[in-house]
Coordinates of C-alpha atoms in Angstrom, one line a residue:
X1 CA 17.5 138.0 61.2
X2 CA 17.2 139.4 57.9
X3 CA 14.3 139.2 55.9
X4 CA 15.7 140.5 52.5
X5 CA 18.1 139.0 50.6
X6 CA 20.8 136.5 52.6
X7 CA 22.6 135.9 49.6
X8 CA 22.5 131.9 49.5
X9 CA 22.9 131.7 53.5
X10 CA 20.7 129.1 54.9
X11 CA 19.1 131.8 57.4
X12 CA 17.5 130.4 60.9
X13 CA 13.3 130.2 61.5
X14 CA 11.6 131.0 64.1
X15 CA 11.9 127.9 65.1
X16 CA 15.6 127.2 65.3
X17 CA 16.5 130.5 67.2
X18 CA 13.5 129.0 69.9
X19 CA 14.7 125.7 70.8
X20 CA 18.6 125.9 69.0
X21 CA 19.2 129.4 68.8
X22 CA 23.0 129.5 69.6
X23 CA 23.8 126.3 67.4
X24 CA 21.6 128.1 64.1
X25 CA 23.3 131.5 64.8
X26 CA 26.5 129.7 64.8
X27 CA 25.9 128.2 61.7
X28 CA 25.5 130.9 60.0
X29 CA 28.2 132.2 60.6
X30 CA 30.3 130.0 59.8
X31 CA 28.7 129.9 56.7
X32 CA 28.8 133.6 56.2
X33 CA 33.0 133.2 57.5
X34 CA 33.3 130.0 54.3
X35 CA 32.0 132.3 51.6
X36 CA 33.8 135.5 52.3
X37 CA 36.9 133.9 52.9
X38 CA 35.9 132.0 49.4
X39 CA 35.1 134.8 47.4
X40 CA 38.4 136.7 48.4
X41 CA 37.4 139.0 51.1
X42 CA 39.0 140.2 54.2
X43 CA 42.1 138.5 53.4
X44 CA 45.1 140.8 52.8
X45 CA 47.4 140.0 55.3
X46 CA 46.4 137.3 57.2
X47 CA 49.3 135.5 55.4
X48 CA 52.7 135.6 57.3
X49 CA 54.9 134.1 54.6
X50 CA 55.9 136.4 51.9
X51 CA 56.3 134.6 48.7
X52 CA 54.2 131.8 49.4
X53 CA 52.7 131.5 46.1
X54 CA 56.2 131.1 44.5
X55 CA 55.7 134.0 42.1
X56 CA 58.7 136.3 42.7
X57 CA 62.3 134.9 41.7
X58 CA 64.7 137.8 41.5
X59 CA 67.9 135.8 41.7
X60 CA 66.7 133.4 38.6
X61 CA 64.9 130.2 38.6
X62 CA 67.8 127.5 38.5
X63 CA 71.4 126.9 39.6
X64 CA 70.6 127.1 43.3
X65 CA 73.2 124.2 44.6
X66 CA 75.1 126.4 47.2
X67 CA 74.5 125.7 50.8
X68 CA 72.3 128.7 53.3
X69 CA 71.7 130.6 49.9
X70 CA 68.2 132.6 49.2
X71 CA 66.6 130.8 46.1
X72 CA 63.1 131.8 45.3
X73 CA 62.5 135.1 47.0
X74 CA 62.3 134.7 50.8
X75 CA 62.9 131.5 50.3
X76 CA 66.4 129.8 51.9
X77 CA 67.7 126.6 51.4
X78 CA 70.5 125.1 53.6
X79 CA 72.1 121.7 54.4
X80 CA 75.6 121.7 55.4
X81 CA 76.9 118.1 54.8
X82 CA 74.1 117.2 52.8
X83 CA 73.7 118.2 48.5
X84 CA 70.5 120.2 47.2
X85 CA 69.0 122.9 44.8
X86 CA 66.0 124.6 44.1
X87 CA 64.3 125.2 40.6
X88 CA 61.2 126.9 39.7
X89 CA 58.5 124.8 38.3
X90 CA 55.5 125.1 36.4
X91 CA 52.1 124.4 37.1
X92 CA 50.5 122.1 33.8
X93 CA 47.8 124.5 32.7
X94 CA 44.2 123.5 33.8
X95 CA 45.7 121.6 36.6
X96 CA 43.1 121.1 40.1
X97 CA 44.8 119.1 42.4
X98 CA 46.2 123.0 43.8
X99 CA 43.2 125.7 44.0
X100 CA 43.6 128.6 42.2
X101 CA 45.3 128.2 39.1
X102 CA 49.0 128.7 40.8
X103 CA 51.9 129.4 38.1
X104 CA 54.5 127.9 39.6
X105 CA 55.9 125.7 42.6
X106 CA 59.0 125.5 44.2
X107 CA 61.7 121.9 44.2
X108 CA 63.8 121.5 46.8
X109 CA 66.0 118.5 45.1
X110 CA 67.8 116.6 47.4
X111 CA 70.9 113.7 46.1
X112 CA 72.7 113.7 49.2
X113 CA 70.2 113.8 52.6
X114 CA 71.6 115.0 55.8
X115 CA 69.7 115.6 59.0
X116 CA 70.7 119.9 58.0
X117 CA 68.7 119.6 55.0
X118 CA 65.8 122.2 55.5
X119 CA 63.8 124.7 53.5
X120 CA 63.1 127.7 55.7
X121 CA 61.7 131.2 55.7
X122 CA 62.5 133.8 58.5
X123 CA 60.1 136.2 59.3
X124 CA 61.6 139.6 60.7
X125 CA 60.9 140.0 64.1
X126 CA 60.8 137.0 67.2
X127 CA 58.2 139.2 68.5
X128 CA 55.5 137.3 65.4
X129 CA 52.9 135.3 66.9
X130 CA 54.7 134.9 70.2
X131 CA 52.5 133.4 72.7
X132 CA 49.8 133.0 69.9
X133 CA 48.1 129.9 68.3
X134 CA 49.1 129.5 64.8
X135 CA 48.7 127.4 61.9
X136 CA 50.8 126.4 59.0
X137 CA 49.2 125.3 55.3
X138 CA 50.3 124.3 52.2
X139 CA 50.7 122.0 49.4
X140 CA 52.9 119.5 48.6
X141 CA 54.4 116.5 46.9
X142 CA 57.6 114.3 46.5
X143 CA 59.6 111.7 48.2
X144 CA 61.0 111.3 51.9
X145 CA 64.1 111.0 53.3
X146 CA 65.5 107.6 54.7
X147 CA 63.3 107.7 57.3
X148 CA 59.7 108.1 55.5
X149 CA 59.0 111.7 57.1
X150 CA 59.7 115.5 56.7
X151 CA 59.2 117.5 60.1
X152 CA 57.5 121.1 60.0
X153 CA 59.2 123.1 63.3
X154 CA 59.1 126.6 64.3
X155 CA 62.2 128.5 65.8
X156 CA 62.4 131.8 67.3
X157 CA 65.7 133.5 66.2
X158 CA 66.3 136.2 69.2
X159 CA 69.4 137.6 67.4
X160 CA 72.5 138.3 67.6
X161 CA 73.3 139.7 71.2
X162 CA 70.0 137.8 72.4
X163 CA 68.5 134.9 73.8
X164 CA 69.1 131.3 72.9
X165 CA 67.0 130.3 69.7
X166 CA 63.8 128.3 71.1
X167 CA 62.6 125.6 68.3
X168 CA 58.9 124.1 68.3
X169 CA 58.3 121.1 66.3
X170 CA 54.6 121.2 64.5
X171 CA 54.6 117.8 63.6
X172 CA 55.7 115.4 60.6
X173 CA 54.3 114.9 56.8
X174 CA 54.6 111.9 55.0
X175 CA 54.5 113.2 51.4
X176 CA 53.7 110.8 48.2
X177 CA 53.6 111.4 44.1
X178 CA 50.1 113.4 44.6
X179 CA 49.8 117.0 45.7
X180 CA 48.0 116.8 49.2
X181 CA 47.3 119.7 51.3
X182 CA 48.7 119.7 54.9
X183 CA 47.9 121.5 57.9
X184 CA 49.9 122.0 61.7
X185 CA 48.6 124.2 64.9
X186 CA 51.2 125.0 67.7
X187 CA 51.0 127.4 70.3
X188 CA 53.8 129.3 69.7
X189 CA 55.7 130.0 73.2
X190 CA 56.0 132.9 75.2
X191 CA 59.1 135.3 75.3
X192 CA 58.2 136.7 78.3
X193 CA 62.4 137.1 80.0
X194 CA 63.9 137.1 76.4
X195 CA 66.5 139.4 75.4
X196 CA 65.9 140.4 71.8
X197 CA 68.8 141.3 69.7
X198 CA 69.5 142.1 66.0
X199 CA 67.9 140.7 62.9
X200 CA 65.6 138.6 65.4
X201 CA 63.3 136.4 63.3
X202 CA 60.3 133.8 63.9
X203 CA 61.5 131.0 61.2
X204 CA 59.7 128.6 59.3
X205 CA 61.7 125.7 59.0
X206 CA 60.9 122.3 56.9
X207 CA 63.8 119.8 57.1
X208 CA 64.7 116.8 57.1
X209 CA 64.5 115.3 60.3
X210 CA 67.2 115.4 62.9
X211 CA 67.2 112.1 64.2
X212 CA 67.4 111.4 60.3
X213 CA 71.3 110.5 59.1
X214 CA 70.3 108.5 56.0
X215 CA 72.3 109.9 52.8
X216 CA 69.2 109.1 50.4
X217 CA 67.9 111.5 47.7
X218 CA 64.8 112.8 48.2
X219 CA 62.3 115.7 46.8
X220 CA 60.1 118.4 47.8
X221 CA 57.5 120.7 46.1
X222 CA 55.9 123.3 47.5
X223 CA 53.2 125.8 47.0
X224 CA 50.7 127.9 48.3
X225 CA 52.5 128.3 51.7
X226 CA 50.6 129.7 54.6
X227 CA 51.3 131.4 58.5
X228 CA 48.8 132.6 60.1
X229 CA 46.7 133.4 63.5
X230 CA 44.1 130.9 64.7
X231 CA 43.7 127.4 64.7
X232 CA 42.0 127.0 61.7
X233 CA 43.8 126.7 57.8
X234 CA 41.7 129.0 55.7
X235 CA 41.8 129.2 51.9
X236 CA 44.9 130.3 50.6
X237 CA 46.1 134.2 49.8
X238 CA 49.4 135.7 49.4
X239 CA 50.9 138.1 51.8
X240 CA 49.8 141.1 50.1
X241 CA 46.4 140.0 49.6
X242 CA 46.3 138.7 45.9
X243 CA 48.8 141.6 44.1
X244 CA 51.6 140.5 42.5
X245 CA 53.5 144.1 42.3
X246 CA 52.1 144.0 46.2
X247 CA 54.4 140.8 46.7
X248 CA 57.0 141.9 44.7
X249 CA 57.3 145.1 46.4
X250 CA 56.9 142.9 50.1
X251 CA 60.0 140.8 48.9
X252 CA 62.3 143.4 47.8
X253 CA 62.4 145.3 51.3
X254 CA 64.9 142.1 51.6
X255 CA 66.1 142.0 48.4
X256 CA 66.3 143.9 45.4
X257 CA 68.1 143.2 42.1
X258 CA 68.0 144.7 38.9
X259 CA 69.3 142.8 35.5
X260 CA 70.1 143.8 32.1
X261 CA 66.8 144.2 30.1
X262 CA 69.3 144.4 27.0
X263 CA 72.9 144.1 25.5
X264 CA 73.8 147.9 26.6
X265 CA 71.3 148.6 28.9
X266 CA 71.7 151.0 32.0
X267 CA 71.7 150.6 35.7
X268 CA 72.3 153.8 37.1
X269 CA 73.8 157.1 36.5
X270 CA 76.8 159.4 38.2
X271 CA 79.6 161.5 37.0
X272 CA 82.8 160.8 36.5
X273 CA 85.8 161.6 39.4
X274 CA 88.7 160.9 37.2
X275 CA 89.8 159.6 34.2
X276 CA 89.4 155.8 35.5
X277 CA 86.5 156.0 38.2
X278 CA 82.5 156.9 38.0
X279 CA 80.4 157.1 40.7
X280 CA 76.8 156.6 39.7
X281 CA 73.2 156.7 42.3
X282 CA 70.9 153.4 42.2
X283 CA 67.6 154.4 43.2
X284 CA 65.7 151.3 44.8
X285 CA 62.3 150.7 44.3
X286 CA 61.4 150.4 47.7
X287 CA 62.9 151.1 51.4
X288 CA 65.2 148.1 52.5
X289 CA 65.0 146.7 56.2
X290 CA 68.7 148.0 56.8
X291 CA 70.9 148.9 54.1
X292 CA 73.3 147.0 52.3
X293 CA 76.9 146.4 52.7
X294 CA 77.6 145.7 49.0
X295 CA 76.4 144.9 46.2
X296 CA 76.1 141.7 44.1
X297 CA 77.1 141.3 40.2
X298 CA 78.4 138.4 38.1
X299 CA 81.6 139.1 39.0
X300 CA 83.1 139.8 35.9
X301 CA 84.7 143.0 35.2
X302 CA 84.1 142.6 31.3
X303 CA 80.1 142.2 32.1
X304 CA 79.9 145.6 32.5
X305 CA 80.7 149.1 31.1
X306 CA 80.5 153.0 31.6
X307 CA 79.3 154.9 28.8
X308 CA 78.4 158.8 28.4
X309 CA 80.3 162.1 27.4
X310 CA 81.2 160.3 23.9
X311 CA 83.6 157.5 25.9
X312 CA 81.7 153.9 26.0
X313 CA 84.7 151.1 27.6
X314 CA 84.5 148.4 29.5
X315 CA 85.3 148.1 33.5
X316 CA 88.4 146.6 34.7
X317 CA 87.4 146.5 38.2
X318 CA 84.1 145.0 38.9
X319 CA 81.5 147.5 40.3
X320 CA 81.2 148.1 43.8
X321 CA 79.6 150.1 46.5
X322 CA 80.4 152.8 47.7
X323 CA 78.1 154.8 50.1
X324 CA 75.2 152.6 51.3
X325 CA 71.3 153.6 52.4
X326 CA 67.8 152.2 52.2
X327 CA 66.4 154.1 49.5
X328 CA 69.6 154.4 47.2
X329 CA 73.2 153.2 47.0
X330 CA 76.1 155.2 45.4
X331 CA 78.3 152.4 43.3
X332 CA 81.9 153.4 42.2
X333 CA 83.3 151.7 38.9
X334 CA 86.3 151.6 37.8
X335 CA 88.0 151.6 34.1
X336 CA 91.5 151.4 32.8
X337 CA 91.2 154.8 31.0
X338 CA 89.3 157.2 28.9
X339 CA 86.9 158.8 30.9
X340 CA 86.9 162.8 31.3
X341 CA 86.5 164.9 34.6
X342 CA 82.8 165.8 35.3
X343 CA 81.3 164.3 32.7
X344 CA 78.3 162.2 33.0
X345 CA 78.8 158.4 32.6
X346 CA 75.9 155.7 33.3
X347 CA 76.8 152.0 34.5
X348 CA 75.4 149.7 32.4
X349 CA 75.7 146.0 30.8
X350 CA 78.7 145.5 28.3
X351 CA 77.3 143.1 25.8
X352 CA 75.1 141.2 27.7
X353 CA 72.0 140.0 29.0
X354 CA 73.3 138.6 32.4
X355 CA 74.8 141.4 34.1
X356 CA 73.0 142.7 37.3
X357 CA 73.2 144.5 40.3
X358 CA 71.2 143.2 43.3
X359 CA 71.0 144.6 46.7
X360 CA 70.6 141.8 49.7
X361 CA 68.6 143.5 53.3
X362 CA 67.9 139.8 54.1
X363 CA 67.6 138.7 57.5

């Protein structure tokens, strides 16, 4: 053993590796595992979920009320017969009852339960921890459906063209007005005979139960979500191993979107056809799992506007795409009139601080 510095290790004695030596060694290491995993090291990418922290909303932070939407990035919320949105909420500052000084958490409001009510990440690829021990952590708070419980389960999503979806359930959580810290362990079956198809998926999926039909509201918040190998929950780190640009970029190989960062501000640039359409390149900031095949604005025309070669006017069509990839998208817009033949033109917002144009890879 060492004989120098051990860096506040209790270190074995000559008489613990004589009569216990396995046990002391042991214990050191699992000292030596606590403190490295405490101080932030050898982390990056244990964590499966992307977006666990709850720092990346591209989409916005309220107004999620539409059933099998994305809310929070990676995050989807579904419930079929059922009524629910998700907001962004923010940690009080100084808080403790959630290590780490998180910024925000996710709520998952229900006012109308339903035994579809879930919360659910999928995670590309069924091939994820198949066959492997995993376990779930995270932290959360709120109030339970009718029948006192929310159910963790697992489900590997073989595609479409592929195998029947195979669902594990990890176990229950009986949550209360106090943040708690939860933890689940499964051994996630084999695939061994599967046929894997597209967009195949391992899914996190935290629901209301099924053998639950109550109508009662209830609420969920949630933070610090981790996936990972082994059979032991260790301390918390995002996906990308504590950056935020890191977990930005992670999140928008699924989905990008870019919004006006002014009244007249630009999204992309082109030249014009004819006198009434532009086509115009968005570059994306990373490479998307498959390309897109649209785009997604406000859907108002009005929202947005071509301006370049002297000639600034408003779009009567709103802007689509037009020639789709993973590294950039070609968008045609279209005006009533005014614009001249081969003359630059960039797509930008017409007034307004709303307009966007986001780009969905989402599985």
């Amino acid at each position: 053993m060492a004989t120098s510095t051990n860096y506040g290790w209790t270190e074995p004695d000559n008489t613990d590796l004589v009569t216990n030596g396995a046990l002391a060694i042991r214990t050191l290491g699992n000292a030596i595992d606590t403190s490295l995993w405490n101080s932030g090291y050898g982390q990056a990418g244990k964590n499966k979920i992307i977006n666990g922290g709850m720092q990346i909303w591209q989409r916005g932070t309220t107004g999620f009320t539409t059933d099998n939407t994305y809310t929070a990035d990676r995050w989807r919320q579904s419930f079929s017969g059922g009524a629910a949105s998700v907001s962004q909420q923010t940690f009080p500052t100084g808080q403790t009852d959630v290590p780490n000084n998180p910024t925000y958490f996710l709520r998952y409001a229900v006012t109308t339960g339903d035994n579809s009510l879930r919360l659910e990440q999928p995670n590309e690829d069924v091939r994820m921890f198949a066959g492997q021990t995993i376990t779930i952590s995270f932290y959360a708070k709120g109030t339970n459906p009718s029948l006192g419980s929310v159910d963790i389960y697992f489900r590997q999503e073989f595609g479409g063209g592929g195998s029947a979806a195979v669902a594990t359930l990890a176990g229950s959580i009986v949550l209360t007005a106090s943040w708690q810290r939860f933890t689940k362990t499964i051994t996630v079956p084999s695939i061994s005979g599967k046929t894997i198809g597209t967009n195949s998926n391992f899914l996190l999926d935290i629901r209301q139960p099924i053998a639950d039909t109550g109508t009662a509201a209830w609420t969920l918040d949630l933070s610090n979500v981790q996936m990972e190998y082994g059979s032991t929950a260790t301390p918390f780190q995002t996906a990308s191993g504590g950056s935020i640009q890191g977990e930005l970029a992670m999140c928008q190989r699924y989905y990008y979107r870019t919004t006006a960062s002014g009244l007249f501000s630009y999204f992309s640039g082109g030249n014009n056809y004819s006198t009434t359409t532009n086509y115009s390149i968005l570059n994306l900031p990373v490479t998307l799992r498959t390309a897109p095949a649209s785009i997604e604005t406000t859907g108002t025309a009005a929202n947005y506007r071509l301006a370049g070669g002297g000639v600034a006017t408003s779009c009567s069509v709103v802007p689509a795409i037009d020639q789709t990839g993973t590294n950039q998208i070609s968008i045609v817009s279209t005006v009533a009139s005014g614009l001249t033949v081969g003359y630059a033109a960039s797509l930008g917002a017409n007034n307004t601080t709303s307009a966007y144009i986001g780009v969905s890879a989402e599985l």
